[in-house]
Amino acid sequence: MTKIDERFYTVPELAGDLGITPRTIRFYEQKGLLNPQRAGTTRVYTRQDRAKLLLILRGKRLGFSLKEIADYLDLYGADPTQAEQIKMLLERVRERISDLEEQRQALDVTLDELREIEHQSVDALKEKGLDPAP
Amino acid sequence: MTKIDERFYTVPELAGDLGITPRTIRFYEQKGLLNPQRAGTTRVYTRQDRAKLLLILRGKRLGFSLKEIADYLDLYGADPTQAEQIKMLLERVRERISDLEEQRQALDVTLDELREIEHQSVDALKEKGLDPAP
DNA sequence: AATATAAGTGACGTTAACGTAAATTAATTG
DNA sequence: CAATTAATTTACGTTAACGTCACTTATATT
C-alpha cells in the first residue's frame, strides 16, 4: 500500500491549468503561501501543493487578502487535530460575512441614491423636450 | 440688487467643515477638480467652489472615480443649457447602477458560499465535540 | 522688527496584487 | 557540443487616492 500518486507540476503548467500567470504563482511563494520543492532551480509542485494553490484562489474569490490566506495556511500542517484551523477559519468567515452584509447595505443605499438621481435627470431632460432613451 | 453674498472660505476651514483634510482639497485642485482664486498664495473659495466640492464628495460617495468626476465637472460652466451635462450624468449614473447591480449579484453568490463554509465548519467542530459559539 | 502662526510646496511614501522587461541559468534536442 | 527553448531571477513599474515630512513663504501679533 501507500503507493503514492506521483504526479508533479511545473509553474507554467499550473498557471495554464488554473488560469493565472506564472508570475502570480511565484509571487505567492514570495509571500510565503507556497513552498514547492525544487529540482535544481525549477519548482516542482505535488498534488498537495496544487490543492493548496486552489485553496488560495478560492480564498481570493471569497475576498480574503493574501495576508489572511497566509495566516490561515500557516495552521495547515502545524495542527494535527485541525480544530484550531477550523475555529480560525470559522471566525474569519463570520467576519467576512458580516463585512459583506454591511457592504450590501451600503450598496443598496447607494443604489437608491443613484436611482433618485436618474429619476431627476430624466425629468429634467423631459422638461427640455429631450428624450432620455430609457 | 445683485448684492452677492460674499462669504469666503479657506482650505483648513472647508476641510474642517466637510470632514476631509486640507491635503485632500489641494489634491483635488492638483487633479483639476477645483480652481479657487488666490489672495497672494492663499486659496480663496467662494460658495460656488464649496458647492463644487460638495459635488465632488457626493460623487465619491457614489463610487465615481476622481477622473469621472473631473470629466463631469468639465461640462460645468461650458454648457449653457446644461442638457449635455445632464445627459452625460444620466449615462454615467446608469452605468454605475448596472455595475452595482452586478456587484450585488456577485456579492450574494459569495455570501452563499461563505455561509456554506460556515455551516461546514460548525459541523466539523461539533463532530469533535467542540462549541462553535454561534 | 522679531517672533509666532498659518498656509503652501515638493518630494517621496503607502497599500495590494501583481505585470513587464531584461538578463541569467538550466535543460533539452539535434 | 551548439543552439534553442524553458524556467528563473532581479529590478522596476502600475493604479488610486491620498498621507507625511521637511522646508519655504506670508501674514499677524507684539
Coordinates of C-alpha atoms (C1' of nucleotides) in Angstrom, one line a residue:
Chain A
M1 CA 0.0 0.0 0.0
T2 CA 0.8 3.7 0.3
K3 CA 1.9 3.8 -3.3
I4 CA 1.6 7.5 -3.7
D5 CA 0.3 9.1 -6.8
E6 CA 3.4 10.8 -8.1
R7 CA 2.2 13.4 -10.4
F8 CA 4.2 16.6 -10.5
Y9 CA 3.5 20.0 -11.8
T10 CA 5.6 22.9 -13.1
V11 CA 4.9 26.5 -12.8
P12 CA 3.7 27.2 -16.3
E13 CA 1.6 24.1 -16.2
L14 CA -0.2 25.0 -13.1
A15 CA -0.6 28.5 -14.3
G16 CA -2.2 27.3 -17.5
D17 CA -4.5 24.9 -15.7
L18 CA -5.7 27.4 -13.2
G19 CA -6.0 30.4 -15.4
I20 CA -3.3 32.5 -13.7
T21 CA 0.1 33.6 -14.7
P22 CA 3.4 32.1 -13.7
R23 CA 4.3 35.4 -12.1
T24 CA 1.4 35.1 -9.8
I25 CA 2.4 31.7 -8.6
R26 CA 5.9 32.8 -7.9
F27 CA 4.5 35.9 -6.2
Y28 CA 2.5 33.7 -3.9
E29 CA 5.6 31.8 -3.0
Q30 CA 7.5 35.0 -2.4
K31 CA 4.7 35.9 0.0
G32 CA 5.1 32.7 1.8
L33 CA 1.9 31.0 0.7
L34 CA 3.7 28.2 -1.2
N35 CA 6.9 26.3 -0.7
P36 CA 7.3 23.9 -3.6
Q37 CA 10.4 21.7 -3.8
R38 CA 13.0 22.3 -6.4
A39 CA 14.7 20.2 -8.9
G40 CA 17.8 22.3 -9.3
T41 CA 16.2 25.7 -9.6
T42 CA 13.0 24.6 -11.2
R43 CA 10.0 24.5 -8.9
V44 CA 8.2 21.2 -8.6
Y45 CA 4.7 21.0 -7.3
T46 CA 3.0 18.0 -5.8
R47 CA -0.7 17.4 -5.8
Q48 CA -0.8 18.8 -2.3
D49 CA 0.8 22.0 -3.5
R50 CA -1.8 22.2 -6.2
A51 CA -4.5 21.8 -3.7
K52 CA -3.0 24.5 -1.6
L53 CA -3.0 26.8 -4.6
L54 CA -6.6 26.0 -5.2
L55 CA -7.4 27.0 -1.6
I56 CA -5.5 30.2 -2.2
L57 CA -7.6 31.0 -5.2
R58 CA -10.8 30.2 -3.5
G59 CA -9.8 32.4 -0.6
K60 CA -9.2 35.2 -3.1
R61 CA -12.5 34.7 -4.8
L62 CA -14.2 35.0 -1.4
G63 CA -12.5 38.3 -0.8
F64 CA -9.7 37.4 1.6
S65 CA -6.4 39.2 1.3
L66 CA -3.3 37.2 0.7
K67 CA -2.2 38.0 4.2
E68 CA -5.3 36.5 5.7
I69 CA -4.9 33.4 3.5
A70 CA -1.3 33.1 4.5
D71 CA -2.3 33.2 8.2
Y72 CA -4.8 30.5 7.6
L73 CA -2.4 28.3 5.7
D74 CA 0.2 28.7 8.4
L75 CA -2.0 26.5 10.6
Y76 CA -2.1 24.0 7.8
G77 CA 0.2 21.2 8.9
A78 CA 1.0 22.8 12.2
D79 CA -2.2 21.5 13.7
P80 CA -2.7 17.7 13.9
T81 CA -6.4 17.9 15.0
Q82 CA -7.2 20.8 12.7
A83 CA -9.5 22.1 15.3
E84 CA -7.7 25.4 15.7
Q85 CA -7.6 25.7 12.0
I86 CA -11.3 25.3 11.6
K87 CA -12.0 27.6 14.5
M88 CA -9.9 30.3 13.0
L89 CA -11.5 29.7 9.6
L90 CA -14.9 30.0 11.1
E91 CA -14.0 33.2 12.8
R92 CA -12.7 34.8 9.7
V93 CA -15.6 33.6 7.6
R94 CA -18.0 35.1 10.0
E95 CA -16.1 38.4 10.0
R96 CA -16.1 38.3 6.2
I97 CA -19.8 37.6 6.1
S98 CA -20.6 40.5 8.4
D99 CA -18.4 42.8 6.3
L100 CA -20.2 41.8 3.2
E101 CA -23.6 42.2 4.7
E102 CA -22.6 45.7 5.7
Q103 CA -21.3 46.3 2.2
R104 CA -24.6 45.1 0.8
Q105 CA -26.5 47.6 2.9
A106 CA -24.2 50.4 1.8
L107 CA -24.6 49.3 -1.7
D108 CA -28.3 49.4 -1.5
V109 CA -28.3 52.9 -0.1
T110 CA -26.0 54.0 -2.9
L111 CA -28.2 52.3 -5.5
D112 CA -31.2 54.2 -4.1
E113 CA -29.5 57.4 -4.3
L114 CA -28.3 56.8 -7.9
R115 CA -31.8 55.8 -8.9
E116 CA -33.1 59.0 -7.4
I117 CA -30.5 61.0 -9.5
E118 CA -31.5 59.0 -12.6
H119 CA -35.1 59.9 -12.0
Q120 CA -34.3 63.6 -11.6
S121 CA -32.2 63.6 -14.6
V122 CA -34.9 62.0 -16.7
D123 CA -37.3 64.6 -15.5
A124 CA -35.0 67.5 -16.2
L125 CA -34.5 66.2 -19.8
K126 CA -38.2 65.8 -20.3
E127 CA -38.8 69.4 -19.4
K128 CA -36.4 70.4 -22.1
G129 CA -38.3 68.3 -24.5
L130 CA -35.5 65.8 -24.9
D131 CA -35.6 62.0 -25.0
P132 CA -33.8 60.3 -22.1
A133 CA -33.8 57.0 -24.0
P134 CA -34.9 54.7 -21.2
Chain B
M1 CA -29.9 94.4 -6.4
T2 CA -27.4 91.6 -7.0
K3 CA -25.8 92.2 -3.7
I4 CA -23.9 88.9 -3.7
D5 CA -23.4 87.0 -0.5
E6 CA -19.7 87.4 -0.1
R7 CA -18.7 84.6 2.2
F8 CA -15.3 83.2 1.5
Y9 CA -13.6 80.0 2.7
T10 CA -10.1 79.0 3.3
V11 CA -8.7 75.5 2.9
P12 CA -8.5 74.5 6.5
E13 CA -11.9 75.9 7.1
L14 CA -13.5 73.9 4.3
A15 CA -11.6 70.8 5.4
G16 CA -12.9 71.1 8.9
D17 CA -16.4 71.7 7.7
L18 CA -16.5 68.8 5.4
G19 CA -14.5 66.3 7.3
I20 CA -11.6 66.0 5.0
T21 CA -8.0 67.1 5.2
P22 CA -6.5 70.2 3.7
R23 CA -4.2 68.0 1.7
T24 CA -7.2 66.3 0.1
I25 CA -8.6 69.7 -1.1
R26 CA -5.3 70.7 -2.6
F27 CA -5.0 67.3 -4.1
Y28 CA -8.3 67.8 -5.9
E29 CA -7.1 71.1 -7.2
Q30 CA -3.9 69.4 -8.5
K31 CA -6.2 67.0 -10.3
G32 CA -8.0 69.8 -11.9
L33 CA -11.3 69.4 -10.0
L34 CA -11.1 72.8 -8.3
N35 CA -9.7 76.2 -9.3
P36 CA -10.1 78.6 -6.4
Q37 CA -8.9 82.1 -6.7
R38 CA -5.9 83.3 -4.7
A39 CA -5.2 86.1 -2.4
G40 CA -1.5 86.2 -2.9
T41 CA -0.7 82.5 -2.5
T42 CA -3.6 81.7 -0.2
R43 CA -6.5 79.9 -1.8
V44 CA -9.9 81.6 -1.5
Y45 CA -13.0 79.6 -2.1
T46 CA -16.4 81.1 -2.9
R47 CA -19.7 79.5 -2.1
Q48 CA -19.7 78.1 -5.6
D49 CA -16.4 76.5 -5.0
R50 CA -17.8 75.0 -1.9
A51 CA -20.8 73.6 -3.7
K52 CA -18.5 72.1 -6.3
L53 CA -16.5 70.4 -3.6
L54 CA -19.7 69.0 -2.2
L55 CA -20.5 67.6 -5.6
I56 CA -17.1 66.0 -5.7
L57 CA -17.6 64.4 -2.3
R58 CA -21.0 63.2 -3.3
G59 CA -19.6 61.7 -6.4
K60 CA -17.0 59.9 -4.4
R61 CA -19.6 58.5 -2.0
L62 CA -21.5 57.2 -5.0
G63 CA -18.4 55.4 -6.2
F64 CA -17.2 57.5 -9.0
S65 CA -13.5 58.0 -9.6
L66 CA -12.0 61.4 -9.5
K67 CA -11.4 61.1 -13.2
E68 CA -15.1 60.6 -13.9
I69 CA -16.0 63.4 -11.6
A70 CA -13.5 65.6 -13.3
D71 CA -15.0 64.8 -16.7
Y72 CA -18.4 65.7 -15.4
L73 CA -17.3 68.9 -13.8
D74 CA -15.7 70.0 -17.1
L75 CA -19.1 70.4 -18.5
Y76 CA -20.0 72.6 -15.7
G77 CA -19.9 76.1 -17.0
A78 CA -19.1 75.0 -20.5
D79 CA -22.7 74.2 -21.2
P80 CA -25.3 77.0 -21.1
T81 CA -28.3 74.7 -21.5
Q82 CA -26.9 72.0 -19.2
A83 CA -28.6 69.5 -21.4
E84 CA -25.4 67.8 -22.4
Q85 CA -24.3 67.7 -18.8
I86 CA -27.5 66.1 -17.7
K87 CA -27.3 63.6 -20.5
M88 CA -23.8 62.6 -19.6
L89 CA -24.7 62.4 -15.9
L90 CA -27.6 60.2 -16.7
E91 CA -25.4 57.9 -18.8
R92 CA -22.8 57.6 -16.1
V93 CA -25.3 57.1 -13.4
R94 CA -27.0 54.3 -15.4
E95 CA -23.6 52.6 -16.0
R96 CA -22.9 52.9 -12.3
I97 CA -26.2 51.4 -11.4
S98 CA -25.7 48.4 -13.6
D99 CA -22.2 47.9 -12.2
L100 CA -23.5 48.0 -8.7
E101 CA -26.3 45.6 -9.5
E102 CA -23.8 43.2 -10.9
Q103 CA -21.7 43.6 -7.8
R104 CA -24.7 42.9 -5.7
Q105 CA -25.2 39.6 -7.5
A106 CA -21.6 38.6 -7.1
L107 CA -21.7 39.6 -3.5
D108 CA -24.8 37.4 -2.9
V109 CA -23.1 34.5 -4.5
T110 CA -20.0 35.0 -2.4
L111 CA -22.2 35.3 0.7
D112 CA -23.9 32.0 -0.1
E113 CA -20.5 30.3 -0.5
L114 CA -19.3 31.7 2.8
R115 CA -22.4 30.6 4.6
E116 CA -21.8 27.2 3.3
I117 CA -18.3 27.2 4.6
E118 CA -19.6 28.4 7.9
H119 CA -22.0 25.6 8.1
Q120 CA -19.4 23.0 7.3
S121 CA -17.1 24.4 9.8
V122 CA -19.7 24.3 12.5
D123 CA -20.5 20.8 11.7
A124 CA -16.8 19.8 11.7
L125 CA -16.4 21.3 15.2
K126 CA -19.5 19.7 16.5
E127 CA -18.1 16.3 15.5
K128 CA -15.1 17.0 17.5
G129 CA -17.3 17.8 20.5
L130 CA -16.3 21.5 20.4
D131 CA -18.6 24.5 20.7
P132 CA -18.7 26.8 17.7
A133 CA -20.1 29.7 19.7
P134 CA -22.9 30.8 17.4
Chain C
dA1 C1' 11.5 94.3 13.7
dA2 C1' 11.3 89.7 15.8
dT3 C1' 8.6 86.0 16.7
dA4 C1' 4.7 83.1 16.0
dT5 C1' 1.2 81.1 13.4
dA6 C1' -0.7 79.7 9.1
dA7 C1' -0.6 78.3 4.5
dG8 C1' 1.6 76.4 0.7
dT9 C1' 5.0 73.5 -1.9
dG10 C1' 7.7 69.4 -3.5
dA11 C1' 9.3 65.1 -3.0
dC12 C1' 8.6 60.9 -1.5
dG13 C1' 5.9 57.1 0.9
dT14 C1' 1.9 54.0 1.3
dT15 C1' -1.1 49.7 0.0
dA16 C1' -2.3 45.4 -2.8
dA17 C1' -1.5 42.4 -6.1
dC18 C1' 0.6 41.6 -9.4
dG19 C1' 2.8 42.9 -14.6
dT20 C1' 6.8 43.7 -17.6
dA21 C1' 11.3 43.6 -19.4
dA22 C1' 15.8 42.2 -19.4
dA23 C1' 19.4 39.4 -18.1
dT24 C1' 20.7 34.6 -16.3
dT25 C1' 20.8 29.9 -15.8
dA26 C1' 19.2 25.3 -17.0
dA27 C1' 17.6 21.7 -19.6
dT28 C1' 16.7 19.5 -24.0
dT29 C1' 17.5 18.3 -28.6
dG30 C1' 19.8 17.5 -33.0
Chain D
dC1 C1' 28.6 20.4 -28.3
dA2 C1' 26.0 24.2 -30.1
dA3 C1' 21.6 26.1 -30.4
dT4 C1' 17.1 26.5 -28.9
dT5 C1' 13.6 26.6 -25.6
dA6 C1' 12.1 26.9 -20.9
dA7 C1' 12.3 28.5 -16.4
dT8 C1' 14.1 31.7 -13.1
dT9 C1' 15.7 36.0 -11.1
dT10 C1' 16.1 40.9 -10.4
dA11 C1' 14.5 45.2 -10.5
dC12 C1' 11.4 48.4 -11.5
dG13 C1' 6.5 49.9 -12.9
dT14 C1' 1.4 50.3 -12.3
dT15 C1' -3.0 52.3 -10.1
dA16 C1' -5.8 55.4 -6.9
dA17 C1' -6.2 58.4 -3.6
dC18 C1' -4.3 60.5 -0.7
dG19 C1' -0.6 61.0 3.8
dT20 C1' 3.8 62.6 5.7
dC21 C1' 7.6 65.4 6.3
dA22 C1' 10.6 68.9 5.7
dC23 C1' 11.0 73.3 4.1
dT24 C1' 9.8 77.9 2.5
dT25 C1' 6.8 81.9 2.2
dA26 C1' 3.2 85.0 4.1
dT27 C1' 0.5 87.1 7.4
dA28 C1' -0.4 88.6 12.1
dT29 C1' 0.8 89.9 16.6
dT30 C1' 3.5 92.1 19.9

